[in-house]
Amino acid sequence: MNPFRQIARRIVDRVFEVVASQQSILEKTSPSTKIALKSLYLSYRSKVEKGEKLPSVWDLGFRIYSQFDEDGILVFLLAVIGVGPGKFVDIGGGDGIHASNCANLALNFGFHGLFIDKDLEEIEKGERFYRSHPDTRLYPPKFQQTMVDKSNINQVIRDAGFEGVIDVLSIDIDGNDYWVW
């Protein structure tokens, strides 16, 4: 294959990759996805209010943005305990999109939140995404690029304007989680 065709093929492959990624994100926040998630939340909430037997949390996991089954488990837990102000803090949240425990809350449930990560590239990627996404364009989550530890975490959260009740605290910093918590 000649060099021009190789370059053209790489460009076409990259365009298809970007389009597929965008389509996947649009499906994850489509009206039908939002309706299904909110209906699921309300069905769990109704069971709680009626005092009906609840299913095991371990049978309810699914992922939309999370790495494993955290999205489904969080929907269930929030339905059981109730939602306060609709806020989250995600420590070690990367770009706030991929393998994120809180992206579903921001994009499909209207939560406001704070993503904290040490990687500036990830932070910038997340900021661009949320500023341009139609569901968060006017009120995107905050991002803070910093390395957290037990001595600075409370101040980092306070400085970002997150005091008081937080519905979801996600900590995934590979090894120092307990001490930061």
Tab-separated table of C-alpha atoms in Angstrom:
chain	number	residue	atom	x	y	z
A	1	MET	CA	0.000	0.000	0.000
A	2	ASN	CA	1.386	3.420	-0.877
A	3	PRO	CA	2.089	5.981	1.893
A	4	PHE	CA	-0.800	8.233	0.880
A	5	ARG	CA	-3.293	5.378	1.190
A	6	GLN	CA	-1.841	4.388	4.589
A	7	ILE	CA	-2.229	7.926	5.897
A	8	ALA	CA	-5.740	8.206	4.459
A	9	ARG	CA	-6.675	4.857	6.024
A	10	ARG	CA	-5.398	5.982	9.450
A	11	ILE	CA	-7.403	9.210	9.198
A	12	VAL	CA	-10.580	7.362	8.213
A	13	ASP	CA	-10.079	4.839	11.053
A	14	ARG	CA	-9.596	7.667	13.555
A	15	VAL	CA	-12.714	9.497	12.326
A	16	PHE	CA	-14.765	6.303	12.711
A	17	GLU	CA	-13.320	5.786	16.198
A	18	VAL	CA	-14.278	9.326	17.278
A	19	VAL	CA	-17.776	9.028	15.795
A	20	ALA	CA	-18.343	5.666	17.518
A	21	SER	CA	-17.183	7.097	20.835
A	22	GLN	CA	-19.502	10.108	20.485
A	23	GLN	CA	-22.422	7.831	19.554
A	24	SER	CA	-21.768	5.677	22.615
A	25	ILE	CA	-21.780	8.726	24.898
A	26	LEU	CA	-25.011	9.999	23.325
A	27	GLU	CA	-26.658	6.615	23.920
A	28	LYS	CA	-25.511	6.629	27.559
A	29	THR	CA	-27.317	9.944	28.139
A	30	SER	CA	-30.253	9.542	25.771
A	31	PRO	CA	-33.783	10.341	26.956
A	32	SER	CA	-34.606	6.618	27.009
A	33	THR	CA	-31.575	5.892	29.205
A	34	LYS	CA	-32.544	8.691	31.598
A	35	ILE	CA	-36.146	7.458	31.768
A	36	ALA	CA	-35.059	3.874	32.423
A	37	LEU	CA	-32.620	4.901	35.165
A	38	LYS	CA	-35.075	7.198	36.901
A	39	SER	CA	-37.815	4.554	36.665
A	40	LEU	CA	-35.475	2.017	38.216
A	41	TYR	CA	-34.592	4.459	40.989
A	42	LEU	CA	-38.290	5.149	41.656
A	43	SER	CA	-39.151	1.439	41.719
A	44	TYR	CA	-36.515	0.841	44.404
A	45	ARG	CA	-37.673	3.942	46.271
A	46	SER	CA	-41.282	2.702	46.176
A	47	LYS	CA	-40.262	-0.642	47.662
A	48	VAL	CA	-38.503	1.163	50.492
A	49	GLU	CA	-41.498	3.379	51.215
A	50	LYS	CA	-43.891	0.395	51.205
A	51	GLY	CA	-41.568	-1.663	53.387
A	52	GLU	CA	-41.292	-4.381	50.739
A	53	LYS	CA	-38.406	-6.820	50.591
A	54	LEU	CA	-35.475	-5.400	48.674
A	55	PRO	CA	-33.270	-7.400	46.337
A	56	SER	CA	-29.652	-8.014	47.232
A	57	VAL	CA	-27.431	-5.111	46.254
A	58	TRP	CA	-25.041	-7.598	44.641
A	59	ASP	CA	-27.705	-8.619	42.108
A	60	LEU	CA	-28.335	-5.095	40.891
A	61	GLY	CA	-25.043	-3.946	39.450
A	62	PHE	CA	-24.612	-2.605	35.956
A	63	ARG	CA	-22.302	-0.139	34.330
A	64	ILE	CA	-22.908	2.820	32.149
A	65	TYR	CA	-19.744	4.764	32.921
A	66	SER	CA	-18.319	2.863	35.899
A	67	GLN	CA	-15.561	0.296	35.523
A	68	PHE	CA	-17.539	-2.540	37.045
A	69	ASP	CA	-21.081	-2.576	38.486
A	70	GLU	CA	-20.881	0.603	40.552
A	71	ASP	CA	-23.497	2.533	38.523
A	72	GLY	CA	-26.265	0.053	39.325
A	73	ILE	CA	-25.227	-0.336	42.945
A	74	LEU	CA	-25.191	3.446	43.444
A	75	VAL	CA	-28.670	3.854	41.920
A	76	PHE	CA	-29.949	1.220	44.354
A	77	LEU	CA	-28.165	2.607	47.423
A	78	LEU	CA	-29.298	6.162	46.718
A	79	ALA	CA	-32.891	4.945	46.307
A	80	VAL	CA	-32.694	3.122	49.644
A	81	ILE	CA	-31.097	5.926	51.675
A	82	GLY	CA	-32.525	8.845	49.705
A	83	VAL	CA	-30.858	11.710	47.916
A	84	GLY	CA	-29.902	14.886	49.733
A	85	PRO	CA	-28.531	17.860	47.845
A	86	GLY	CA	-27.417	15.803	44.834
A	87	LYS	CA	-23.665	16.262	45.312
A	88	PHE	CA	-20.689	13.973	44.872
A	89	VAL	CA	-16.934	14.071	45.395
A	90	ASP	CA	-14.857	11.642	43.326
A	91	ILE	CA	-11.254	11.395	44.533
A	92	GLY	CA	-9.054	9.705	41.954
A	93	GLY	CA	-11.773	10.358	39.383
A	94	GLY	CA	-9.474	10.600	36.354
A	95	ASP	CA	-11.264	12.383	33.525
A	96	GLY	CA	-14.638	11.951	35.224
A	97	ILE	CA	-15.951	9.952	32.276
A	98	HIS	CA	-14.268	6.597	31.708
A	99	ALA	CA	-14.429	4.074	34.550
A	100	SER	CA	-16.071	6.797	36.635
A	101	ASN	CA	-18.243	6.065	39.648
A	102	CYS	CA	-19.912	9.482	39.432
A	103	ALA	CA	-20.301	10.303	35.710
A	104	ASN	CA	-23.712	8.617	35.600
A	105	LEU	CA	-24.854	10.750	38.532
A	106	ALA	CA	-23.696	13.962	36.825
A	107	LEU	CA	-25.012	13.157	33.372
A	108	ASN	CA	-28.206	11.207	34.025
A	109	PHE	CA	-29.330	12.333	37.477
A	110	GLY	CA	-28.282	15.997	37.488
A	111	PHE	CA	-25.881	15.743	40.436
A	112	HIS	CA	-23.279	18.448	40.884
A	113	GLY	CA	-19.842	17.286	41.842
A	114	LEU	CA	-16.142	17.525	42.212
A	115	PHE	CA	-13.629	15.319	40.422
A	116	ILE	CA	-10.152	15.291	41.972
A	117	ASP	CA	-7.166	13.718	40.248
A	118	LYS	CA	-3.416	14.257	40.107
A	119	ASP	CA	-3.186	13.897	36.302
A	120	LEU	CA	-3.574	17.303	34.602
A	121	GLU	CA	-4.270	15.765	31.174
A	122	GLU	CA	-7.171	13.761	32.605
A	123	ILE	CA	-8.544	16.841	34.367
A	124	GLU	CA	-8.383	18.925	31.176
A	125	LYS	CA	-10.058	16.162	29.169
A	126	GLY	CA	-12.912	15.952	31.690
A	127	GLU	CA	-13.368	19.724	31.819
A	128	ARG	CA	-13.657	19.886	28.010
A	129	PHE	CA	-16.154	17.022	27.941
A	130	TYR	CA	-18.478	18.380	30.622
A	131	ARG	CA	-18.338	21.965	29.295
A	132	SER	CA	-19.496	20.726	25.903
A	133	HIS	CA	-22.031	18.059	26.965
A	134	PRO	CA	-25.621	19.313	26.671
A	135	ASP	CA	-26.600	17.915	30.090
A	136	THR	CA	-23.851	19.744	31.988
A	137	ARG	CA	-22.889	22.641	29.718
A	138	LEU	CA	-24.518	25.278	31.966
A	139	TYR	CA	-23.516	23.694	35.262
A	140	PRO	CA	-20.501	21.410	34.744
A	141	PRO	CA	-18.919	19.556	37.641
A	142	LYS	CA	-15.769	21.051	39.096
A	143	PHE	CA	-12.339	19.559	38.577
A	144	GLN	CA	-9.350	19.890	40.852
A	145	GLN	CA	-5.883	18.768	39.846
A	146	THR	CA	-3.958	17.839	42.973
A	147	MET	CA	-2.325	14.956	44.780
A	148	VAL	CA	-4.397	14.300	47.896
A	149	ASP	CA	-3.410	12.767	51.201
A	150	LYS	CA	-4.902	12.678	54.674
A	151	SER	CA	-3.432	16.072	55.570
A	152	ASN	CA	-4.891	18.078	52.659
A	153	ILE	CA	-8.085	16.342	51.505
A	154	ASN	CA	-10.528	18.287	53.674
A	155	GLN	CA	-9.059	21.611	52.573
A	156	VAL	CA	-9.091	20.593	48.894
A	157	ILE	CA	-12.800	19.761	49.124
A	158	ARG	CA	-13.595	22.937	51.092
A	159	ASP	CA	-11.621	25.150	48.678
A	160	ALA	CA	-13.694	23.741	45.811
A	161	GLY	CA	-16.867	24.858	47.591
A	162	PHE	CA	-18.085	21.464	48.731
A	163	GLU	CA	-19.063	21.647	52.366
A	164	GLY	CA	-21.948	20.069	54.188
A	165	VAL	CA	-23.822	17.018	53.001
A	166	ILE	CA	-22.336	15.053	50.116
A	167	ASP	CA	-24.453	12.173	48.815
A	168	VAL	CA	-21.633	10.128	47.281
A	169	LEU	CA	-17.959	10.068	48.195
A	170	SER	CA	-15.929	7.885	45.851
A	171	ILE	CA	-12.267	7.270	46.664
A	172	ASP	CA	-10.086	5.315	44.244
A	173	ILE	CA	-6.470	6.336	44.687
A	174	ASP	CA	-4.918	2.894	44.736
A	175	GLY	CA	-3.461	2.326	48.150
A	176	ASN	CA	-4.099	5.434	50.201
A	177	ASP	CA	-7.915	5.238	50.120
A	178	TYR	CA	-8.432	4.368	53.786
A	179	TRP	CA	-6.216	7.153	55.102
A	180	VAL	CA	-7.841	9.792	52.925
A	181	TRP	CA	-11.303	8.577	53.927
